[in-house]
Amino acid sequence: MTHTSTNLYEKEIADISAIYEQFKRKSSSFSWLRTIAFVITGLTTYYYFQNYEWYFAVATLGSLISFLGLISIQRKFQYQADLNATKLDLLQEELSRVRLELSSFDGGDRFSENEHPYADDLDVFGKHSLFQLINRCEIEDSKRVMSQWLKTPASFKEVNLRQKAVIKLSEKLDWLISFSAVVRLSVQKRKKNDPNVSSEDIKVWSSSTLAIKLTSRKYLAYVLSLVTICVIAILFYYDLPYFFGLPILIINLIFLSISLRQLKISGAGIDGSKSVLDSYEKAISEVTSFDIESAYYKQLKQSLIETNALESIKELNGIIHRISGRSNMLYFIMNIIFLLDVHLIIDLEKWRRKHSKNISTWLDTIHQVECLISLAGYTINKSKHCFPELSEKSFHFKAEKLGHPLISDNEKVSNDYTIEHPGAVDILTGSNMSGKSTFQRTVGVNMVLAQTGAPCDAKSVSISPCLVFTSMRTKDNLEEHTSSFYAELKRIRLLLDLVEKESPIFFLLDEILKGTNSEDRHIGAVALAKQLSSKNAFGIISTHDLKLSEVAAENEQIRNFSFNSEIEGDKITFDYKLTNGVCKSFNASQLMRNMGILPD
């Protein structure tokens, strides 16, 4: 798997590097030509004003036109160079993900939630997390949607649609990289002092309008502009004093002051969105010009085409660029004559009234496409992983050669595991460091992947719908005066409440009730295991309490599994293989000897 994707990326890097160098050379060459044209324009202008010869004027005009044309050409070549440089960055990032070198990637910590059923315990966010491994979204709100996909199990109908789209997209690496590069370049245009405008801000902005009459105001603006031009022409033609033009100037300024206040109100929440709208415009353009055999993708694409999303967003983007370009003297002069602010408020309100019902769909569509692209990129890197079979059974999980995607292949140990039936409780015992917690996270992470639409780290997986719930990393809370033991009790109480409301729940409880004495821990653990075995839930409880495994003898819903170790002298070895039955080897004493706590 690793070699396949690595070779694929290295080939792409070689091909794109050659293209990048080509555009870089062209950009550099046209940059020099642009400079030469600028110098020639300056020289011919100087000689014209020295001699007033017509051929110097022609040369000036020709070199100026050449200069402007060369600027346009050079910018196009530079954009292509930047685009291909960004593609190279993206491909290098994929190589880092293949090697599980994830420290430079966004961990999505801002999306974590207190008391989420599983996100903290299963490393969904943070350092060396599932989010770092999967997320390839460039737009911030797409990342938020990706986090929701990871935090919320989708319906199996939705998962099935995602799977089919992801499989087809994973066959189109060139387009995936091109899409992400185009959008990343747009996102990177955002200036430090630009306000943070989210898709929610844009949606809120679009949902309200100003109560102004657009048509009458537009005609009034045209009439006043025409009168202003006529007055200026008369002043110059008859050489009249300028104060004759003051009345129309004052009328225009009053009209502009009213429009300016309204423009500030109308543009609030959208006025700093240039880079954001650029990103969505580029993304929509990419989506509408690309197709795959996927009902889900075609539906998303069609929703953009049918509502003319690309042209509409371009139009809004143009209006916002006009608003942001108002702060110069030339605009001020032209504004007084042509009442540009009046036309801005008219165009902005007209756009909002026409498209407010569609803009949420457009933005959400791009978020979903970016999430599908993320899953497709993950699929390319995990080409030997399997897409799960979505079972109509209840309380069902079956996996062959199940591994953890955040553990490298040369360190990973895979296991087969099956759990079925409501009330099924597996007691997991094992020595320290033998792999109990890692196995529980392996099962949980793959359940999350399966219900997100991603492939699982396994040879085969069959899963029924369930909500994963974990209690593995309970911590004390000084602010709430909560001990780690009480925090665990609160977590278990939350599980019991969920079991009554949600169905089914798959639970993973690690080192259960570890914060109290052995006798109380045993009593509590036995009671909890028996209680869960009679509920609409199934799952795994790990423990060091061997006596807890005795519950299996009196309850057919409960099974025993274990991880074992071997001690040879002062060496402890682990095979990390799941075994039927109770653990028969323990290593705590040897570990304490190795650390110098117990005497040899």
Coordinates of C-alpha atoms in Angstrom, one line a residue:
M1 CA 0.0 0.0 0.0
T2 CA 2.7 2.5 1.0
H3 CA 4.9 1.6 -1.9
T4 CA 2.0 1.9 -4.4
S5 CA 1.0 5.4 -3.3
T6 CA 4.6 6.6 -2.8
N7 CA 5.5 5.6 -6.3
L8 CA 2.4 7.3 -7.6
Y9 CA 3.3 10.6 -5.8
E10 CA 6.9 10.5 -6.8
K11 CA 5.9 10.1 -10.5
E12 CA 3.5 13.0 -10.2
I13 CA 6.2 15.1 -8.5
A14 CA 8.6 14.4 -11.3
D15 CA 6.1 15.3 -14.0
I16 CA 4.8 18.5 -12.3
S17 CA 8.3 19.6 -11.4
A18 CA 9.1 19.8 -15.1
I19 CA 6.0 21.8 -15.8
Y20 CA 6.7 24.1 -12.9
E21 CA 10.2 24.8 -14.2
Q22 CA 8.8 25.6 -17.6
F23 CA 6.3 28.2 -16.4
K24 CA 8.9 29.6 -14.0
R25 CA 11.3 30.3 -16.9
K26 CA 8.6 31.8 -19.0
S27 CA 7.5 34.0 -16.1
S28 CA 11.0 35.2 -15.5
S29 CA 11.6 35.9 -19.3
F30 CA 8.4 37.9 -19.6
S31 CA 9.2 39.8 -16.4
W32 CA 12.4 40.9 -18.1
L33 CA 10.6 41.8 -21.3
R34 CA 8.1 43.8 -19.2
T35 CA 10.9 45.7 -17.6
I36 CA 12.5 46.5 -21.0
A37 CA 9.1 47.7 -22.3
F38 CA 8.7 49.9 -19.3
V39 CA 12.2 51.4 -19.8
I40 CA 11.5 52.0 -23.5
T41 CA 8.2 53.7 -22.6
G42 CA 10.0 56.0 -20.2
L43 CA 12.7 56.9 -22.8
T44 CA 10.3 57.5 -25.7
T45 CA 8.1 59.7 -23.4
Y46 CA 11.2 61.7 -22.4
Y47 CA 12.3 62.2 -26.0
Y48 CA 8.8 63.1 -27.2
F49 CA 8.6 66.0 -24.6
Q50 CA 12.1 67.0 -25.7
N51 CA 11.4 67.1 -29.5
Y52 CA 7.6 66.7 -29.9
E53 CA 8.2 64.4 -32.9
W54 CA 5.2 62.2 -33.8
Y55 CA 7.2 59.0 -34.1
F56 CA 8.2 59.3 -30.4
A57 CA 4.5 59.5 -29.6
V58 CA 3.8 56.4 -31.6
A59 CA 6.7 54.6 -30.0
T60 CA 5.5 55.6 -26.6
L61 CA 2.0 54.4 -27.3
G62 CA 3.3 51.1 -28.8
S63 CA 5.7 50.4 -25.9
L64 CA 3.0 51.2 -23.4
I65 CA 0.6 48.8 -25.0
S66 CA 3.3 46.2 -25.1
F67 CA 4.1 46.8 -21.4
L68 CA 0.5 46.3 -20.4
G69 CA 0.2 43.2 -22.5
L70 CA 3.4 41.8 -21.1
I71 CA 2.1 42.3 -17.6
S72 CA -1.0 40.3 -18.4
I73 CA 1.0 37.5 -20.0
Q74 CA 3.6 37.4 -17.2
R75 CA 0.9 37.2 -14.5
K76 CA -0.6 34.2 -16.3
F77 CA 2.7 32.4 -16.4
Q78 CA 3.4 33.3 -12.8
Y79 CA 0.0 32.0 -11.7
Q80 CA 0.7 28.7 -13.5
A81 CA 4.1 28.5 -11.8
D82 CA 2.5 29.2 -8.4
L83 CA -0.2 26.7 -9.1
N84 CA 2.3 23.9 -10.0
A85 CA 4.4 24.9 -7.0
T86 CA 1.3 24.4 -4.8
K87 CA 0.7 21.0 -6.4
L88 CA 4.2 20.0 -5.5
D89 CA 3.6 21.1 -1.9
L90 CA 0.4 19.0 -1.8
L91 CA 2.1 15.9 -3.2
Q92 CA 4.9 16.3 -0.6
E93 CA 2.3 16.5 2.1
E94 CA 0.8 13.2 0.8
L95 CA 4.2 11.6 1.1
S96 CA 4.3 12.8 4.7
R97 CA 0.9 11.4 5.4
V98 CA 2.0 8.0 3.9
R99 CA 4.9 8.1 6.3
L100 CA 2.6 9.2 9.2
E101 CA 4.7 12.3 9.7
L102 CA 1.7 14.4 10.7
S103 CA 3.1 17.1 13.0
S104 CA 2.9 19.9 10.5
F105 CA -0.8 19.3 9.7
D106 CA -3.8 21.0 11.2
G107 CA -5.0 18.9 14.2
G108 CA -8.5 20.5 14.3
D109 CA -8.3 21.0 18.0
R110 CA -10.9 23.8 17.7
F111 CA -13.5 21.3 16.6
S112 CA -13.2 19.0 19.7
E113 CA -16.1 18.9 22.1
N114 CA -16.2 18.3 25.8
E115 CA -18.0 15.1 26.6
H116 CA -18.2 14.0 23.0
P117 CA -18.9 10.2 22.9
Y118 CA -15.5 9.2 21.4
A119 CA -13.5 12.0 19.8
D120 CA -10.9 12.6 22.6
D121 CA -10.2 8.9 23.4
L122 CA -9.9 7.9 19.7
D123 CA -7.6 10.7 18.7
V124 CA -10.0 12.2 16.2
F125 CA -8.4 15.6 16.8
G126 CA -5.0 16.9 18.0
K127 CA -1.5 15.6 17.6
H128 CA -1.1 12.4 15.5
S129 CA -4.8 12.4 14.9
L130 CA -7.4 11.0 12.5
F131 CA -8.2 14.6 11.4
Q132 CA -4.5 15.2 10.4
L133 CA -4.5 11.9 8.5
I134 CA -7.8 12.5 6.6
N135 CA -8.4 16.2 6.3
R136 CA -7.4 17.8 2.9
C137 CA -9.9 20.7 3.0
E138 CA -8.6 24.2 2.3
I139 CA -11.6 26.3 3.2
E140 CA -12.1 26.6 6.9
D141 CA -15.8 25.8 6.8
S142 CA -15.1 22.7 4.8
K143 CA -12.8 21.6 7.7
R144 CA -15.6 22.2 10.1
V145 CA -17.9 19.9 8.0
M146 CA -15.1 17.3 7.8
S147 CA -14.9 17.4 11.6
Q148 CA -18.7 16.9 11.8
W149 CA -18.4 13.9 9.5
L150 CA -15.8 12.4 11.9
K151 CA -17.9 13.2 15.0
T152 CA -21.3 12.1 13.8
P153 CA -22.1 8.7 12.3
A154 CA -23.9 9.1 8.9
S155 CA -26.9 7.1 7.9
F156 CA -25.9 4.0 5.9
K157 CA -27.7 5.5 2.8
E158 CA -25.4 8.5 3.1
V159 CA -22.3 6.3 3.8
N160 CA -23.0 4.2 0.7
L161 CA -23.3 7.4 -1.5
R162 CA -20.0 8.7 0.0
Q163 CA -18.2 5.4 -0.6
K164 CA -19.1 5.3 -4.3
A165 CA -18.1 8.9 -4.8
V166 CA -14.8 8.5 -2.9
I167 CA -13.9 5.3 -4.9
K168 CA -14.4 7.2 -8.2
L169 CA -12.6 10.3 -7.0
S170 CA -9.6 8.3 -5.8
E171 CA -9.0 7.3 -9.4
K172 CA -8.6 11.0 -10.4
L173 CA -5.4 12.0 -8.5
D174 CA -4.6 14.8 -11.1
W175 CA -8.0 16.5 -10.5
L176 CA -7.8 16.1 -6.7
I177 CA -4.5 17.8 -6.6
S178 CA -5.5 20.4 -9.1
F179 CA -8.7 21.3 -7.2
S180 CA -6.9 21.6 -3.9
A181 CA -4.1 23.7 -5.4
V182 CA -6.5 26.1 -7.1
V183 CA -8.5 26.6 -3.8
R184 CA -5.4 26.8 -1.7
L185 CA -3.9 29.6 -3.8
S186 CA -7.2 31.6 -3.4
V187 CA -7.3 31.0 0.4
Q188 CA -3.7 32.2 0.7
K189 CA -4.6 35.5 -0.9
R190 CA -6.3 36.5 2.3
K191 CA -4.5 39.4 3.9
K192 CA -3.7 39.5 7.6
N193 CA -6.0 42.5 8.2
D194 CA -8.9 41.0 6.3
P195 CA -11.8 40.1 8.6
N196 CA -12.6 36.4 9.2
V197 CA -15.7 35.9 7.1
S198 CA -17.2 32.4 7.3
S199 CA -19.9 30.8 5.2
E200 CA -22.3 31.3 8.1
D201 CA -21.6 35.1 7.9
I202 CA -22.4 35.0 4.2
K203 CA -25.6 33.0 4.8
V204 CA -26.7 35.4 7.5
W205 CA -25.9 38.4 5.2
S206 CA -27.9 37.0 2.3
S207 CA -31.0 36.3 4.5
S208 CA -32.0 40.0 4.9
T209 CA -32.4 42.9 2.5
L210 CA -32.8 46.7 2.8
A211 CA -36.3 48.1 2.1
I212 CA -35.3 50.4 -0.8
K213 CA -36.8 50.7 -4.3
L214 CA -34.0 49.7 -6.7
T215 CA -35.6 50.6 -10.0
S216 CA -36.5 54.2 -9.2
R217 CA -33.2 54.8 -7.5
K218 CA -31.3 53.5 -10.5
Y219 CA -33.2 55.8 -12.9
L220 CA -32.6 58.8 -10.6
A221 CA -28.9 58.0 -10.5
Y222 CA -28.8 57.9 -14.3
V223 CA -30.7 61.3 -14.6
L224 CA -28.4 63.0 -12.0
S225 CA -25.3 61.6 -13.7
L226 CA -26.5 62.9 -17.1
V227 CA -27.3 66.3 -15.7
T228 CA -23.9 66.5 -14.0
I229 CA -22.1 65.7 -17.3
C230 CA -24.2 68.3 -19.1
V231 CA -23.4 70.9 -16.4
I232 CA -19.7 70.2 -16.6
A233 CA -19.8 70.4 -20.4
I234 CA -21.6 73.8 -20.3
L235 CA -19.1 75.1 -17.7
F236 CA -16.2 74.3 -19.9
Y237 CA -17.8 75.3 -23.2
Y238 CA -18.9 78.7 -22.0
D239 CA -16.0 79.2 -19.6
L240 CA -18.4 79.8 -16.7
P241 CA -17.4 80.1 -13.1
Y242 CA -17.3 76.8 -11.3
F243 CA -19.8 77.7 -8.6
F244 CA -22.6 77.4 -11.2
G245 CA -22.0 73.7 -10.8
L246 CA -22.4 73.7 -7.0
P247 CA -26.2 72.9 -6.9
I248 CA -25.9 69.6 -8.8
L249 CA -22.7 68.8 -6.9
I250 CA -24.5 69.3 -3.6
I251 CA -27.5 67.2 -4.7
N252 CA -25.1 64.4 -5.7
L253 CA -23.2 64.5 -2.4
I254 CA -26.5 64.3 -0.5
F255 CA -27.6 61.3 -2.6
L256 CA -24.2 59.7 -2.1
S257 CA -24.2 60.2 1.7
I258 CA -27.5 58.4 1.9
S259 CA -26.3 55.6 -0.3
L260 CA -23.0 55.3 1.6
R261 CA -24.8 54.7 4.9
Q262 CA -27.0 52.1 3.3
L263 CA -24.0 50.6 1.6
K264 CA -22.3 50.1 5.0
I265 CA -25.5 48.5 6.3
S266 CA -26.0 46.3 3.2
G267 CA -22.4 45.2 3.0
A268 CA -21.9 44.5 6.7
G269 CA -20.8 40.9 7.0
I270 CA -19.7 40.5 3.4
D271 CA -17.5 43.5 2.7
G272 CA -14.3 41.7 3.8
S273 CA -15.0 38.5 1.9
K274 CA -12.9 38.9 -1.2
S275 CA -10.5 36.0 -0.6
V276 CA -13.3 33.8 0.8
L277 CA -15.5 34.4 -2.3
D278 CA -12.5 33.9 -4.6
S279 CA -12.0 30.5 -3.0
Y280 CA -15.6 29.5 -3.5
E281 CA -15.6 30.8 -7.1
K282 CA -12.6 28.8 -8.0
A283 CA -14.0 25.7 -6.2
I284 CA -17.3 26.0 -8.0
S285 CA -15.5 26.4 -11.4
E286 CA -13.5 23.2 -10.8
V287 CA -16.6 21.2 -9.7
T288 CA -18.8 22.2 -12.5
S289 CA -16.2 21.4 -15.2
F290 CA -15.4 17.9 -13.9
D291 CA -17.5 14.7 -13.8
I292 CA -17.3 11.2 -12.4
E293 CA -19.8 8.3 -12.4
S294 CA -21.2 9.0 -9.0
A295 CA -24.8 9.8 -8.2
Y296 CA -23.7 11.8 -5.1
Y297 CA -21.2 13.9 -7.0
K298 CA -23.5 14.4 -10.0
Q299 CA -26.2 15.6 -7.6
L300 CA -23.9 18.1 -6.0
K301 CA -22.6 19.3 -9.4
Q302 CA -26.1 19.6 -10.8
S303 CA -27.3 21.7 -7.8
L304 CA -24.6 24.2 -8.8
I305 CA -25.3 24.2 -12.6
E306 CA -29.1 24.4 -12.3
T307 CA -28.9 27.5 -10.2
N308 CA -26.1 29.2 -12.2
A309 CA -23.9 29.2 -9.1
L310 CA -20.6 30.0 -10.9
E311 CA -21.8 33.2 -12.7
S312 CA -23.7 34.3 -9.6
I313 CA -20.7 34.0 -7.3
K314 CA -18.5 35.7 -9.9
E315 CA -21.0 38.6 -10.0
L316 CA -21.1 38.9 -6.2
N317 CA -17.3 38.6 -6.1
G318 CA -17.1 41.5 -8.6
I319 CA -19.4 43.7 -6.5
I320 CA -17.3 43.0 -3.4
H321 CA -14.1 43.9 -5.3
R322 CA -15.7 47.1 -6.4
I323 CA -16.6 47.9 -2.8
S324 CA -13.0 47.2 -1.6
G325 CA -11.6 49.4 -4.5
R326 CA -13.4 52.6 -3.4
S327 CA -10.5 54.1 -1.4
N328 CA -8.7 56.2 -4.0
M329 CA -8.9 59.7 -5.3
L330 CA -9.9 58.7 -8.9
Y331 CA -12.9 56.8 -7.5
F332 CA -13.9 59.8 -5.4
I333 CA -14.0 62.1 -8.4
M334 CA -15.8 59.5 -10.6
N335 CA -18.2 58.8 -7.8
I336 CA -19.4 62.4 -7.6
I337 CA -20.1 62.4 -11.4
F338 CA -21.4 58.9 -12.0
L339 CA -22.8 58.1 -8.5
L340 CA -20.9 54.8 -8.4
D341 CA -21.9 54.1 -4.7
V342 CA -25.6 54.3 -5.7
H343 CA -25.0 51.6 -8.4
L344 CA -23.1 49.6 -5.9
I345 CA -25.9 49.5 -3.3
I346 CA -28.4 48.7 -6.1
D347 CA -26.3 45.8 -7.5
L348 CA -25.6 44.4 -4.0
E349 CA -29.3 44.5 -3.0
K350 CA -30.4 43.2 -6.4
W351 CA -28.0 40.2 -6.1
R352 CA -29.1 39.5 -2.5
R353 CA -32.8 39.5 -3.4
K354 CA -32.2 37.2 -6.4
H355 CA -29.8 34.6 -4.9
S356 CA -30.4 34.5 -1.2
K357 CA -32.4 31.2 -1.5
N358 CA -29.5 29.5 -3.2
I359 CA -26.3 30.6 -1.6
S360 CA -26.5 28.2 1.3
T361 CA -26.7 25.3 -1.1
W362 CA -23.7 26.6 -3.1
L363 CA -21.4 26.9 -0.1
D364 CA -22.5 23.7 1.5
T365 CA -22.0 21.8 -1.7
I366 CA -18.3 23.0 -1.9
H367 CA -17.9 21.9 1.8
Q368 CA -19.1 18.4 0.9
V369 CA -17.0 18.2 -2.2
E370 CA -13.9 19.1 -0.2
C371 CA -14.8 16.4 2.4
L372 CA -15.2 13.8 -0.4
I373 CA -11.8 14.9 -1.8
S374 CA -10.3 14.4 1.7
L375 CA -11.7 10.9 1.9
A376 CA -10.5 10.2 -1.6
G377 CA -7.0 11.3 -0.8
Y378 CA -7.0 9.1 2.3
T379 CA -8.2 6.2 0.1
I380 CA -5.3 6.6 -2.3
N381 CA -2.9 6.4 0.6
K382 CA -4.7 3.4 2.1
S383 CA -5.2 1.5 -1.2
K384 CA -5.1 -1.9 0.5
H385 CA -7.6 -1.0 3.1
C386 CA -11.2 -2.1 2.5
F387 CA -14.5 -0.3 2.4
P388 CA -16.8 -1.9 4.9
E389 CA -19.8 -3.9 4.1
L390 CA -22.8 -2.1 5.6
S391 CA -24.9 -4.7 7.3
E392 CA -28.6 -4.5 7.9
K393 CA -28.1 -6.6 11.1
S394 CA -28.2 -4.9 14.4
F395 CA -25.4 -5.0 16.9
H396 CA -22.9 -6.4 14.5
F397 CA -19.2 -5.9 13.9
K398 CA -16.9 -8.3 12.2
A399 CA -13.4 -7.6 11.0
E400 CA -10.5 -9.6 9.5
K401 CA -6.9 -8.4 10.0
L402 CA -8.1 -5.2 11.8
G403 CA -5.3 -2.6 12.3
H404 CA -4.9 1.0 13.4
P405 CA -4.4 3.5 10.6
L406 CA -2.2 5.8 12.8
I407 CA 0.3 3.0 13.4
S408 CA 2.9 2.3 10.7
D409 CA 2.8 -0.9 8.8
N410 CA 6.1 -2.2 10.1
E411 CA 4.9 -1.8 13.7
K412 CA 1.3 -2.7 13.3
V413 CA -0.2 -6.0 14.5
S414 CA -3.6 -6.9 13.0
N415 CA -6.3 -9.0 14.7
D416 CA -9.5 -10.7 13.8
Y417 CA -12.5 -9.7 15.9
T418 CA -16.3 -10.3 15.8
I419 CA -18.9 -9.1 18.2
E420 CA -22.7 -9.5 17.7
H421 CA -26.0 -9.4 19.6
P422 CA -27.5 -6.8 21.9
G423 CA -26.0 -7.0 25.3
A424 CA -22.7 -8.6 24.1
V425 CA -19.9 -7.6 26.6
D426 CA -16.3 -8.7 26.0
I427 CA -14.0 -8.5 29.0
L428 CA -10.5 -7.8 27.9
T429 CA -7.7 -8.6 30.3
G430 CA -3.9 -8.4 29.8
S431 CA -0.6 -7.4 31.2
N432 CA 0.7 -3.9 31.2
M433 CA 1.7 -2.5 27.7
S434 CA 0.3 -5.7 26.1
G435 CA -2.0 -3.8 23.7
K436 CA -5.4 -3.7 25.3
S437 CA -6.0 0.1 24.9
T438 CA -4.5 0.1 21.4
F439 CA -6.9 -2.7 20.4
Q440 CA -9.9 -0.9 21.8
R441 CA -8.9 2.3 19.9
T442 CA -8.3 0.2 16.8
V443 CA -11.9 -1.1 16.9
G444 CA -13.3 2.3 17.7
V445 CA -11.4 4.2 15.0
N446 CA -12.4 1.7 12.3
M447 CA -16.0 2.0 13.4
V448 CA -15.7 5.8 13.0
L449 CA -14.0 5.4 9.6
A450 CA -16.7 3.0 8.4
Q451 CA -19.5 5.4 9.4
T452 CA -17.8 8.4 7.8
G453 CA -17.5 6.8 4.4
A454 CA -13.8 6.0 4.5
P455 CA -12.0 2.7 4.1
C456 CA -11.2 0.7 7.2
D457 CA -7.7 -0.6 8.1
A458 CA -8.6 -4.2 7.6
K459 CA -8.8 -7.0 5.0
S460 CA -12.6 -7.1 5.5
V461 CA -15.2 -5.4 7.7
S462 CA -18.9 -5.8 8.2
I463 CA -20.7 -3.3 10.4
S464 CA -24.2 -2.4 11.5
P465 CA -25.2 1.2 12.5
C466 CA -24.1 2.2 16.0
L467 CA -22.9 5.1 18.0
V468 CA -19.4 4.6 19.5
F469 CA -18.9 5.6 23.1
T470 CA -15.6 5.5 25.0
S471 CA -14.4 6.0 28.5
M472 CA -10.6 5.8 28.3
R473 CA -8.9 9.0 29.2
T474 CA -10.9 10.5 32.0
K475 CA -9.1 13.3 33.8
D476 CA -9.5 15.4 36.9
N477 CA -10.8 18.9 36.5
L478 CA -9.5 21.5 39.1
E479 CA -12.0 24.1 37.9
E480 CA -14.9 21.8 38.5
H481 CA -13.3 20.2 41.6
T482 CA -13.6 16.8 39.9
S483 CA -11.3 13.9 40.6
S484 CA -10.4 11.5 37.8
F485 CA -12.5 8.8 39.5
Y486 CA -15.5 11.0 39.7
A487 CA -15.0 12.1 36.1
E488 CA -15.0 8.4 35.1
L489 CA -18.3 7.9 37.0
K490 CA -19.8 10.8 35.2
R491 CA -18.7 9.3 31.9
I492 CA -20.3 6.0 32.8
R493 CA -23.5 7.7 33.8
L494 CA -23.5 9.4 30.4
L495 CA -23.2 6.0 28.8
L496 CA -26.1 4.6 30.8
D497 CA -28.2 7.6 29.8
L498 CA -27.3 7.2 26.1
V499 CA -28.2 3.5 26.2
E500 CA -31.7 4.4 27.2
K501 CA -32.0 7.1 24.5
E502 CA -29.9 5.8 21.6
S503 CA -29.8 2.4 20.0
P504 CA -27.5 0.7 19.5
I505 CA -24.4 1.9 21.4
F506 CA -21.0 0.3 21.0
F507 CA -18.9 1.1 24.1
L508 CA -15.2 0.9 24.9
L509 CA -14.3 1.2 28.5
D510 CA -10.6 1.1 29.4
E511 CA -9.2 0.1 32.8
I512 CA -12.7 0.4 34.3
L513 CA -13.0 2.2 37.7
K514 CA -9.3 2.4 38.1
G515 CA -9.5 5.3 40.5
T516 CA -10.8 3.4 43.5
N517 CA -9.7 0.4 45.7
S518 CA -9.7 -3.1 44.4
E519 CA -12.8 -4.3 46.2
D520 CA -15.0 -1.4 45.2
R521 CA -13.7 -1.5 41.7
H522 CA -14.6 -5.2 41.4
I523 CA -18.1 -4.7 42.8
G524 CA -18.8 -1.7 40.5
A525 CA -17.3 -3.4 37.4
V526 CA -19.4 -6.6 37.9
A527 CA -22.5 -4.5 38.4
L528 CA -21.8 -2.4 35.3
A529 CA -21.0 -5.4 33.1
K530 CA -24.2 -7.2 34.1
Q531 CA -26.2 -4.0 33.6
L532 CA -24.8 -3.4 30.1
S533 CA -25.4 -7.1 29.1
S534 CA -29.1 -6.5 29.5
K535 CA -29.2 -3.2 27.5
N536 CA -29.3 -2.2 23.8
A537 CA -25.6 -1.9 23.8
F538 CA -22.5 -4.0 23.0
G539 CA -18.8 -3.5 23.5
I540 CA -15.5 -4.1 25.3
I541 CA -14.4 -3.6 28.9
S542 CA -10.7 -3.8 29.6
T543 CA -9.5 -4.4 33.2
H544 CA -6.6 -5.6 35.3
D545 CA -9.2 -7.2 37.6
L546 CA -9.0 -10.9 36.8
K547 CA -12.0 -11.6 39.0
L548 CA -14.2 -9.6 36.7
S549 CA -13.6 -12.3 34.0
E550 CA -15.5 -14.8 36.3
V551 CA -18.7 -13.0 35.3
A552 CA -18.6 -14.8 32.0
A553 CA -19.2 -18.1 33.6
E554 CA -22.6 -17.0 34.9
N555 CA -23.7 -14.8 31.9
E556 CA -23.7 -16.1 28.3
Q557 CA -23.7 -12.5 27.0
I558 CA -20.2 -12.0 28.4
R559 CA -17.0 -13.4 26.9
N560 CA -13.3 -13.2 27.9
F561 CA -10.5 -12.1 25.7
S562 CA -6.9 -11.2 26.5
F563 CA -3.5 -9.9 25.4
N564 CA -0.4 -11.7 26.9
S565 CA 3.3 -11.2 27.2
E566 CA 6.3 -13.4 27.8
I567 CA 9.1 -12.8 30.3
E568 CA 12.6 -14.1 29.6
G569 CA 15.0 -13.0 32.3
D570 CA 14.6 -9.2 32.5
K571 CA 13.1 -9.0 29.0
I572 CA 9.4 -8.7 28.3
T573 CA 8.1 -9.5 24.9
F574 CA 4.6 -8.9 23.4
D575 CA 2.9 -10.3 20.4
Y576 CA -0.1 -8.0 20.6
K577 CA -2.4 -10.8 19.4
L578 CA -5.9 -11.1 20.7
T579 CA -6.5 -14.4 22.5
N580 CA -9.6 -16.1 23.7
G581 CA -9.9 -16.5 27.4
V582 CA -8.4 -14.8 30.5
C583 CA -4.9 -13.4 30.6
K584 CA -2.3 -15.8 32.0
S585 CA 0.8 -13.6 32.1
F586 CA 1.5 -10.5 34.0
N587 CA 4.5 -8.2 34.0
A588 CA 4.0 -5.4 36.5
S589 CA 6.7 -6.7 38.9
Q590 CA 9.2 -7.1 36.1
L591 CA 8.5 -3.7 34.8
M592 CA 9.1 -2.2 38.3
R593 CA 12.3 -4.2 38.6
N594 CA 13.4 -2.8 35.2
M595 CA 12.7 0.7 36.4
G596 CA 14.6 0.1 39.7
I597 CA 11.6 0.3 41.9
L598 CA 11.8 -3.3 43.1
P599 CA 15.1 -5.0 43.9
D600 CA 16.4 -7.6 41.5

